[in-house]
JSON list of C-alpha atoms in Angstrom, two decimals:
[
{"chain": "D", "resi": 13, "resn": "GLN", "atom": "CA", "xyz": [117.63, 155.64, 112.71]},
{"chain": "D", "resi": 14, "resn": "VAL", "atom": "CA", "xyz": [114.00, 154.01, 112.66]},
{"chain": "D", "resi": 15, "resn": "HIS", "atom": "CA", "xyz": [113.62, 151.32, 115.73]},
{"chain": "D", "resi": 16, "resn": "PRO", "atom": "CA", "xyz": [114.44, 147.86, 114.39]},
{"chain": "D", "resi": 17, "resn": "SER", "atom": "CA", "xyz": [110.64, 146.76, 116.11]},
{"chain": "D", "resi": 18, "resn": "VAL", "atom": "CA", "xyz": [109.00, 149.13, 113.94]},
{"chain": "D", "resi": 19, "resn": "ARG", "atom": "CA", "xyz": [111.04, 148.15, 110.15]},
{"chain": "D", "resi": 20, "resn": "ARG", "atom": "CA", "xyz": [110.38, 144.48, 110.31]},
{"chain": "D", "resi": 21, "resn": "ASP", "atom": "CA", "xyz": [106.23, 145.75, 111.20]},
{"chain": "D", "resi": 22, "resn": "ILE", "atom": "CA", "xyz": [106.19, 147.04, 108.24]},
{"chain": "D", "resi": 23, "resn": "PHE", "atom": "CA", "xyz": [108.06, 144.59, 106.12]},
{"chain": "D", "resi": 24, "resn": "GLU", "atom": "CA", "xyz": [105.83, 141.85, 107.85]},
{"chain": "D", "resi": 25, "resn": "VAL", "atom": "CA", "xyz": [102.50, 144.13, 107.55]},
{"chain": "D", "resi": 26, "resn": "SER", "atom": "CA", "xyz": [103.68, 145.14, 103.77]},
{"chain": "D", "resi": 27, "resn": "ARG", "atom": "CA", "xyz": [103.76, 141.89, 102.67]},
{"chain": "D", "resi": 28, "resn": "TYR", "atom": "CA", "xyz": [100.83, 140.76, 104.08]},
{"chain": "D", "resi": 29, "resn": "LEU", "atom": "CA", "xyz": [98.85, 143.53, 102.37]},
{"chain": "D", "resi": 30, "resn": "SER", "atom": "CA", "xyz": [101.45, 142.41, 98.67]},
{"chain": "D", "resi": 31, "resn": "GLU", "atom": "CA", "xyz": [99.79, 138.31, 99.56]},
{"chain": "D", "resi": 32, "resn": "LEU", "atom": "CA", "xyz": [96.20, 140.26, 99.72]},
{"chain": "D", "resi": 33, "resn": "SER", "atom": "CA", "xyz": [96.82, 141.15, 95.72]},
{"chain": "D", "resi": 34, "resn": "VAL", "atom": "CA", "xyz": [97.49, 137.59, 94.32]},
{"chain": "D", "resi": 35, "resn": "CYS", "atom": "CA", "xyz": [94.35, 136.53, 95.39]},
{"chain": "D", "resi": 36, "resn": "ASP", "atom": "CA", "xyz": [92.41, 139.77, 93.12]},
{"chain": "D", "resi": 37, "resn": "ARG", "atom": "CA", "xyz": [91.95, 139.94, 89.88]},
{"chain": "D", "resi": 38, "resn": "PHE", "atom": "CA", "xyz": [92.16, 144.15, 90.39]},
{"chain": "D", "resi": 39, "resn": "PHE", "atom": "CA", "xyz": [95.56, 143.57, 90.80]},
{"chain": "D", "resi": 40, "resn": "MET", "atom": "CA", "xyz": [96.45, 141.56, 87.21]},
{"chain": "D", "resi": 41, "resn": "GLU", "atom": "CA", "xyz": [97.55, 144.85, 85.11]},
{"chain": "D", "resi": 42, "resn": "PHE", "atom": "CA", "xyz": [99.32, 146.53, 87.94]},
{"chain": "D", "resi": 43, "resn": "GLN", "atom": "CA", "xyz": [103.59, 145.28, 88.22]},
{"chain": "D", "resi": 44, "resn": "PRO", "atom": "CA", "xyz": [104.42, 143.58, 91.75]},
{"chain": "D", "resi": 45, "resn": "SER", "atom": "CA", "xyz": [106.73, 146.17, 92.07]},
{"chain": "D", "resi": 46, "resn": "SER", "atom": "CA", "xyz": [103.97, 148.73, 92.31]},
{"chain": "D", "resi": 47, "resn": "ILE", "atom": "CA", "xyz": [102.16, 146.71, 94.37]},
{"chain": "D", "resi": 48, "resn": "ALA", "atom": "CA", "xyz": [105.03, 146.61, 96.79]},
{"chain": "D", "resi": 49, "resn": "TYR", "atom": "CA", "xyz": [105.45, 150.06, 96.53]},
{"chain": "D", "resi": 50, "resn": "ALA", "atom": "CA", "xyz": [101.74, 150.85, 97.74]},
{"chain": "D", "resi": 51, "resn": "ALA", "atom": "CA", "xyz": [101.87, 148.50, 100.54]},
{"chain": "D", "resi": 52, "resn": "VAL", "atom": "CA", "xyz": [104.47, 149.89, 101.62]},
{"chain": "D", "resi": 53, "resn": "LEU", "atom": "CA", "xyz": [103.32, 153.08, 101.52]},
{"chain": "D", "resi": 54, "resn": "ASN", "atom": "CA", "xyz": [100.33, 152.57, 102.73]},
{"chain": "D", "resi": 55, "resn": "VAL", "atom": "CA", "xyz": [101.95, 150.54, 106.65]},
{"chain": "D", "resi": 56, "resn": "THR", "atom": "CA", "xyz": [104.10, 153.86, 106.73]},
{"chain": "D", "resi": 57, "resn": "GLU", "atom": "CA", "xyz": [101.42, 156.51, 106.53]},
{"chain": "D", "resi": 58, "resn": "SER", "atom": "CA", "xyz": [99.67, 154.35, 109.24]},
{"chain": "D", "resi": 59, "resn": "ILE", "atom": "CA", "xyz": [101.73, 153.76, 111.98]},
{"chain": "D", "resi": 60, "resn": "CYS", "atom": "CA", "xyz": [101.51, 156.41, 114.88]},
{"chain": "D", "resi": 61, "resn": "PHE", "atom": "CA", "xyz": [103.42, 158.61, 115.39]},
{"chain": "D", "resi": 62, "resn": "SER", "atom": "CA", "xyz": [104.70, 157.75, 118.39]},
{"chain": "D", "resi": 63, "resn": "ARG", "atom": "CA", "xyz": [106.68, 155.34, 116.88]},
{"chain": "D", "resi": 64, "resn": "LEU", "atom": "CA", "xyz": [107.23, 156.85, 113.53]},
{"chain": "D", "resi": 65, "resn": "SER", "atom": "CA", "xyz": [107.67, 160.54, 113.52]},
{"chain": "D", "resi": 66, "resn": "PRO", "atom": "CA", "xyz": [106.60, 162.84, 110.98]},
{"chain": "D", "resi": 67, "resn": "ALA", "atom": "CA", "xyz": [110.00, 163.84, 110.37]},
{"chain": "D", "resi": 68, "resn": "HIS", "atom": "CA", "xyz": [110.89, 159.78, 110.32]},
{"chain": "D", "resi": 69, "resn": "ARG", "atom": "CA", "xyz": [107.89, 158.67, 107.94]},
{"chain": "D", "resi": 70, "resn": "SER", "atom": "CA", "xyz": [108.92, 161.73, 105.34]},
{"chain": "D", "resi": 71, "resn": "ASN", "atom": "CA", "xyz": [112.77, 160.57, 105.38]},
{"chain": "D", "resi": 72, "resn": "PHE", "atom": "CA", "xyz": [111.40, 157.28, 104.76]},
{"chain": "D", "resi": 73, "resn": "ILE", "atom": "CA", "xyz": [108.78, 157.90, 101.66]},
{"chain": "D", "resi": 74, "resn": "ASN", "atom": "CA", "xyz": [111.37, 159.84, 99.75]},
{"chain": "D", "resi": 75, "resn": "ALA", "atom": "CA", "xyz": [114.26, 157.43, 100.56]},
{"chain": "D", "resi": 76, "resn": "LEU", "atom": "CA", "xyz": [111.97, 154.68, 98.92]},
{"chain": "D", "resi": 77, "resn": "ALA", "atom": "CA", "xyz": [110.60, 156.81, 96.28]},
{"chain": "D", "resi": 78, "resn": "THR", "atom": "CA", "xyz": [114.35, 156.90, 95.21]},
{"chain": "D", "resi": 79, "resn": "GLU", "atom": "CA", "xyz": [115.65, 154.00, 96.22]},
{"chain": "D", "resi": 80, "resn": "ALA", "atom": "CA", "xyz": [112.47, 152.04, 93.93]},
{"chain": "D", "resi": 81, "resn": "ASN", "atom": "CA", "xyz": [112.61, 154.74, 91.02]},
{"chain": "D", "resi": 82, "resn": "MET", "atom": "CA", "xyz": [109.08, 155.40, 91.84]},
{"chain": "D", "resi": 83, "resn": "ASP", "atom": "CA", "xyz": [105.94, 157.70, 92.57]},
{"chain": "D", "resi": 84, "resn": "HIS", "atom": "CA", "xyz": [103.56, 157.69, 95.40]},
{"chain": "D", "resi": 85, "resn": "ARG", "atom": "CA", "xyz": [101.03, 160.17, 92.73]},
{"chain": "D", "resi": 86, "resn": "ALA", "atom": "CA", "xyz": [101.37, 157.70, 90.02]},
{"chain": "D", "resi": 87, "resn": "ALA", "atom": "CA", "xyz": [97.95, 156.38, 89.10]},
{"chain": "D", "resi": 88, "resn": "ASP", "atom": "CA", "xyz": [99.23, 152.90, 89.47]},
{"chain": "D", "resi": 89, "resn": "VAL", "atom": "CA", "xyz": [100.67, 153.21, 93.01]},
{"chain": "D", "resi": 90, "resn": "VAL", "atom": "CA", "xyz": [97.52, 155.35, 94.33]},
{"chain": "D", "resi": 91, "resn": "ALA", "atom": "CA", "xyz": [94.79, 152.95, 92.57]},
{"chain": "D", "resi": 92, "resn": "ALA", "atom": "CA", "xyz": [97.23, 149.84, 94.22]},
{"chain": "D", "resi": 93, "resn": "GLN", "atom": "CA", "xyz": [97.07, 151.58, 97.60]},
{"chain": "D", "resi": 94, "resn": "LYS", "atom": "CA", "xyz": [93.42, 152.53, 98.08]},
{"chain": "D", "resi": 95, "resn": "ARG", "atom": "CA", "xyz": [92.50, 148.23, 96.71]},
{"chain": "D", "resi": 96, "resn": "LEU", "atom": "CA", "xyz": [94.99, 147.07, 99.18]},
{"chain": "D", "resi": 97, "resn": "LYS", "atom": "CA", "xyz": [93.11, 149.41, 101.72]},
{"chain": "D", "resi": 98, "resn": "GLU", "atom": "CA", "xyz": [90.38, 147.91, 101.19]},
{"chain": "D", "resi": 99, "resn": "LYS", "atom": "CA", "xyz": [90.91, 144.63, 100.68]},
{"chain": "D", "resi": 100, "resn": "TYR", "atom": "CA", "xyz": [92.88, 144.59, 104.34]},
{"chain": "D", "resi": 101, "resn": "MET", "atom": "CA", "xyz": [90.14, 146.17, 106.16]},
{"chain": "D", "resi": 102, "resn": "SER", "atom": "CA", "xyz": [88.03, 142.21, 105.01]},
{"chain": "D", "resi": 103, "resn": "SER", "atom": "CA", "xyz": [90.59, 140.43, 105.71]},
{"chain": "D", "resi": 104, "resn": "ILE", "atom": "CA", "xyz": [91.22, 138.14, 108.64]},
{"chain": "D", "resi": 105, "resn": "GLY", "atom": "CA", "xyz": [94.64, 140.37, 109.71]},
{"chain": "D", "resi": 106, "resn": "TYR", "atom": "CA", "xyz": [92.00, 143.94, 110.23]},
{"chain": "D", "resi": 107, "resn": "HIS", "atom": "CA", "xyz": [89.48, 141.30, 111.66]},
{"chain": "D", "resi": 108, "resn": "MET", "atom": "CA", "xyz": [91.45, 139.91, 114.25]},
{"chain": "D", "resi": 109, "resn": "GLN", "atom": "CA", "xyz": [92.87, 143.48, 115.57]},
{"chain": "D", "resi": 110, "resn": "GLY", "atom": "CA", "xyz": [89.35, 143.59, 117.16]},
{"chain": "D", "resi": 111, "resn": "LYS", "atom": "CA", "xyz": [88.02, 146.74, 117.82]},
{"chain": "D", "resi": 112, "resn": "GLY", "atom": "CA", "xyz": [87.98, 147.75, 114.53]},
{"chain": "D", "resi": 113, "resn": "LYS", "atom": "CA", "xyz": [91.93, 148.85, 114.24]},
{"chain": "D", "resi": 114, "resn": "HIS", "atom": "CA", "xyz": [94.63, 147.80, 113.37]},
{"chain": "D", "resi": 115, "resn": "ALA", "atom": "CA", "xyz": [97.88, 147.62, 115.55]},
{"chain": "D", "resi": 116, "resn": "LEU", "atom": "CA", "xyz": [99.74, 150.00, 113.25]},
{"chain": "D", "resi": 117, "resn": "GLY", "atom": "CA", "xyz": [96.87, 152.55, 113.34]},
{"chain": "D", "resi": 118, "resn": "MET", "atom": "CA", "xyz": [94.93, 151.84, 110.19]},
{"chain": "D", "resi": 119, "resn": "GLN", "atom": "CA", "xyz": [91.65, 152.60, 110.27]},
{"chain": "D", "resi": 120, "resn": "PRO", "atom": "CA", "xyz": [88.30, 151.64, 107.93]},
{"chain": "D", "resi": 121, "resn": "ALA", "atom": "CA", "xyz": [88.05, 152.35, 104.39]},
{"chain": "D", "resi": 122, "resn": "GLN", "atom": "CA", "xyz": [85.38, 154.69, 104.33]},
{"chain": "D", "resi": 123, "resn": "HIS", "atom": "CA", "xyz": [87.78, 156.98, 106.00]},
{"chain": "D", "resi": 124, "resn": "ASP", "atom": "CA", "xyz": [90.78, 158.76, 103.53]},
{"chain": "D", "resi": 125, "resn": "ASP", "atom": "CA", "xyz": [93.07, 159.78, 105.73]},
{"chain": "D", "resi": 126, "resn": "VAL", "atom": "CA", "xyz": [95.20, 157.04, 107.00]},
{"chain": "D", "resi": 127, "resn": "MET", "atom": "CA", "xyz": [96.44, 158.91, 110.04]},
{"chain": "D", "resi": 128, "resn": "PRO", "atom": "CA", "xyz": [95.18, 158.71, 112.96]},
{"chain": "D", "resi": 129, "resn": "CYS", "atom": "CA", "xyz": [97.18, 156.98, 115.43]},
{"chain": "D", "resi": 130, "resn": "CYS", "atom": "CA", "xyz": [96.98, 154.47, 118.12]},
{"chain": "D", "resi": 131, "resn": "GLY", "atom": "CA", "xyz": [96.10, 156.54, 121.25]},
{"chain": "D", "resi": 132, "resn": "GLY", "atom": "CA", "xyz": [100.31, 157.27, 121.53]},
{"chain": "D", "resi": 133, "resn": "ARG", "atom": "CA", "xyz": [100.81, 153.88, 122.72]},
{"chain": "D", "resi": 134, "resn": "ALA", "atom": "CA", "xyz": [103.26, 151.79, 121.31]},
{"chain": "D", "resi": 135, "resn": "GLN", "atom": "CA", "xyz": [101.24, 148.78, 120.41]},
{"chain": "D", "resi": 136, "resn": "SER", "atom": "CA", "xyz": [103.19, 145.36, 120.45]},
{"chain": "D", "resi": 137, "resn": "SER", "atom": "CA", "xyz": [103.96, 143.29, 117.25]},
{"chain": "D", "resi": 138, "resn": "SER", "atom": "CA", "xyz": [102.15, 139.91, 118.35]},
{"chain": "D", "resi": 139, "resn": "SER", "atom": "CA", "xyz": [99.08, 140.53, 116.93]},
{"chain": "D", "resi": 140, "resn": "ILE", "atom": "CA", "xyz": [100.80, 142.08, 114.01]},
{"chain": "D", "resi": 141, "resn": "ASP", "atom": "CA", "xyz": [102.82, 138.27, 114.01]},
{"chain": "D", "resi": 142, "resn": "SER", "atom": "CA", "xyz": [99.24, 136.62, 114.57]},
{"chain": "D", "resi": 143, "resn": "THR", "atom": "CA", "xyz": [97.82, 137.99, 111.59]},
{"chain": "D", "resi": 144, "resn": "MET", "atom": "CA", "xyz": [100.82, 137.13, 109.74]},
{"chain": "D", "resi": 145, "resn": "SER", "atom": "CA", "xyz": [100.51, 133.58, 111.52]},
{"chain": "D", "resi": 146, "resn": "SER", "atom": "CA", "xyz": [96.96, 132.86, 110.06]},
{"chain": "D", "resi": 147, "resn": "VAL", "atom": "CA", "xyz": [97.24, 133.99, 106.32]},
{"chain": "D", "resi": 148, "resn": "ASN", "atom": "CA", "xyz": [98.10, 130.35, 104.17]},
{"chain": "D", "resi": 149, "resn": "ARG", "atom": "CA", "xyz": [101.78, 130.77, 103.02]},
{"chain": "D", "resi": 150, "resn": "ALA", "atom": "CA", "xyz": [101.44, 128.59, 99.71]},
{"chain": "D", "resi": 151, "resn": "SER", "atom": "CA", "xyz": [105.21, 128.06, 97.75]},
{"chain": "D", "resi": 152, "resn": "PRO", "atom": "CA", "xyz": [106.90, 131.47, 96.66]},
{"chain": "D", "resi": 153, "resn": "SER", "atom": "CA", "xyz": [105.97, 132.39, 93.37]},
{"chain": "D", "resi": 154, "resn": "PRO", "atom": "CA", "xyz": [107.42, 135.24, 90.82]},
{"chain": "D", "resi": 155, "resn": "ARG", "atom": "CA", "xyz": [105.21, 137.45, 91.50]},
{"chain": "D", "resi": 156, "resn": "ARG", "atom": "CA", "xyz": [104.79, 136.63, 95.47]},
{"chain": "D", "resi": 157, "resn": "THR", "atom": "CA", "xyz": [109.17, 137.03, 95.15]},
{"chain": "D", "resi": 158, "resn": "ALA", "atom": "CA", "xyz": [109.24, 140.13, 92.87]},
{"chain": "D", "resi": 159, "resn": "ILE", "atom": "CA", "xyz": [106.27, 141.80, 95.77]},
{"chain": "D", "resi": 160, "resn": "ALA", "atom": "CA", "xyz": [108.77, 140.48, 98.81]},
{"chain": "D", "resi": 161, "resn": "SER", "atom": "CA", "xyz": [111.42, 142.15, 97.03]},
{"chain": "D", "resi": 162, "resn": "VAL", "atom": "CA", "xyz": [110.28, 145.44, 96.29]},
{"chain": "D", "resi": 163, "resn": "SER", "atom": "CA", "xyz": [109.10, 144.92, 100.43]},
{"chain": "D", "resi": 164, "resn": "SER", "atom": "CA", "xyz": [112.26, 144.38, 102.00]},
{"chain": "D", "resi": 165, "resn": "VAL", "atom": "CA", "xyz": [113.74, 147.57, 100.47]},
{"chain": "D", "resi": 166, "resn": "CYS", "atom": "CA", "xyz": [112.07, 149.23, 103.44]},
{"chain": "D", "resi": 167, "resn": "THR", "atom": "CA", "xyz": [114.24, 147.19, 105.92]},
{"chain": "D", "resi": 168, "resn": "SER", "atom": "CA", "xyz": [117.50, 146.41, 104.21]},
{"chain": "D", "resi": 169, "resn": "GLY", "atom": "CA", "xyz": [119.23, 148.56, 105.59]},
{"chain": "D", "resi": 170, "resn": "ARG", "atom": "CA", "xyz": [119.94, 150.32, 101.92]},
{"chain": "D", "resi": 171, "resn": "ILE", "atom": "CA", "xyz": [117.74, 153.39, 103.03]},
{"chain": "D", "resi": 172, "resn": "SER", "atom": "CA", "xyz": [118.79, 155.03, 106.24]},
{"chain": "D", "resi": 173, "resn": "ILE", "atom": "CA", "xyz": [115.99, 156.91, 107.90]},
{"chain": "D", "resi": 174, "resn": "ARG", "atom": "CA", "xyz": [117.47, 159.68, 110.04]},
{"chain": "D", "resi": 175, "resn": "GLN", "atom": "CA", "xyz": [115.95, 162.78, 111.30]},
{"chain": "D", "resi": 176, "resn": "HIS", "atom": "CA", "xyz": [116.94, 165.71, 109.57]}
]
């Protein structure tokens, strides 16, 4: 089972990434579920191995794909993942982390490999909380609601992440 703090971090940061898409016309052609799925994938791929093992990560991604009925190789998901990484790297959330590294381990967009670890130590969620509190929250729109509903799949308990 994944630690509740890791699940919370996945949800909070994927929600933040999804909200970045609301202000970008690029995402108008995408379904909210594709954006949310891409956000969850980005965060899941970026979490340090010390917090989410490769086996748990793989199980989670497979369970999420099944639950959301989505494919991580779909062109819209891949494009959304790439753009969300770029948006995040230029956002206040990224720059608040300092030294070019997010608490979950996301690296600058010029690196295609988004699986680096954070030095083998778990980071506190306080930096993620500060990122979330810095975001100006507008009233929920139908698009935000759809994005949040898909993002919440990862923390709802419907997906059990166990190492086989």
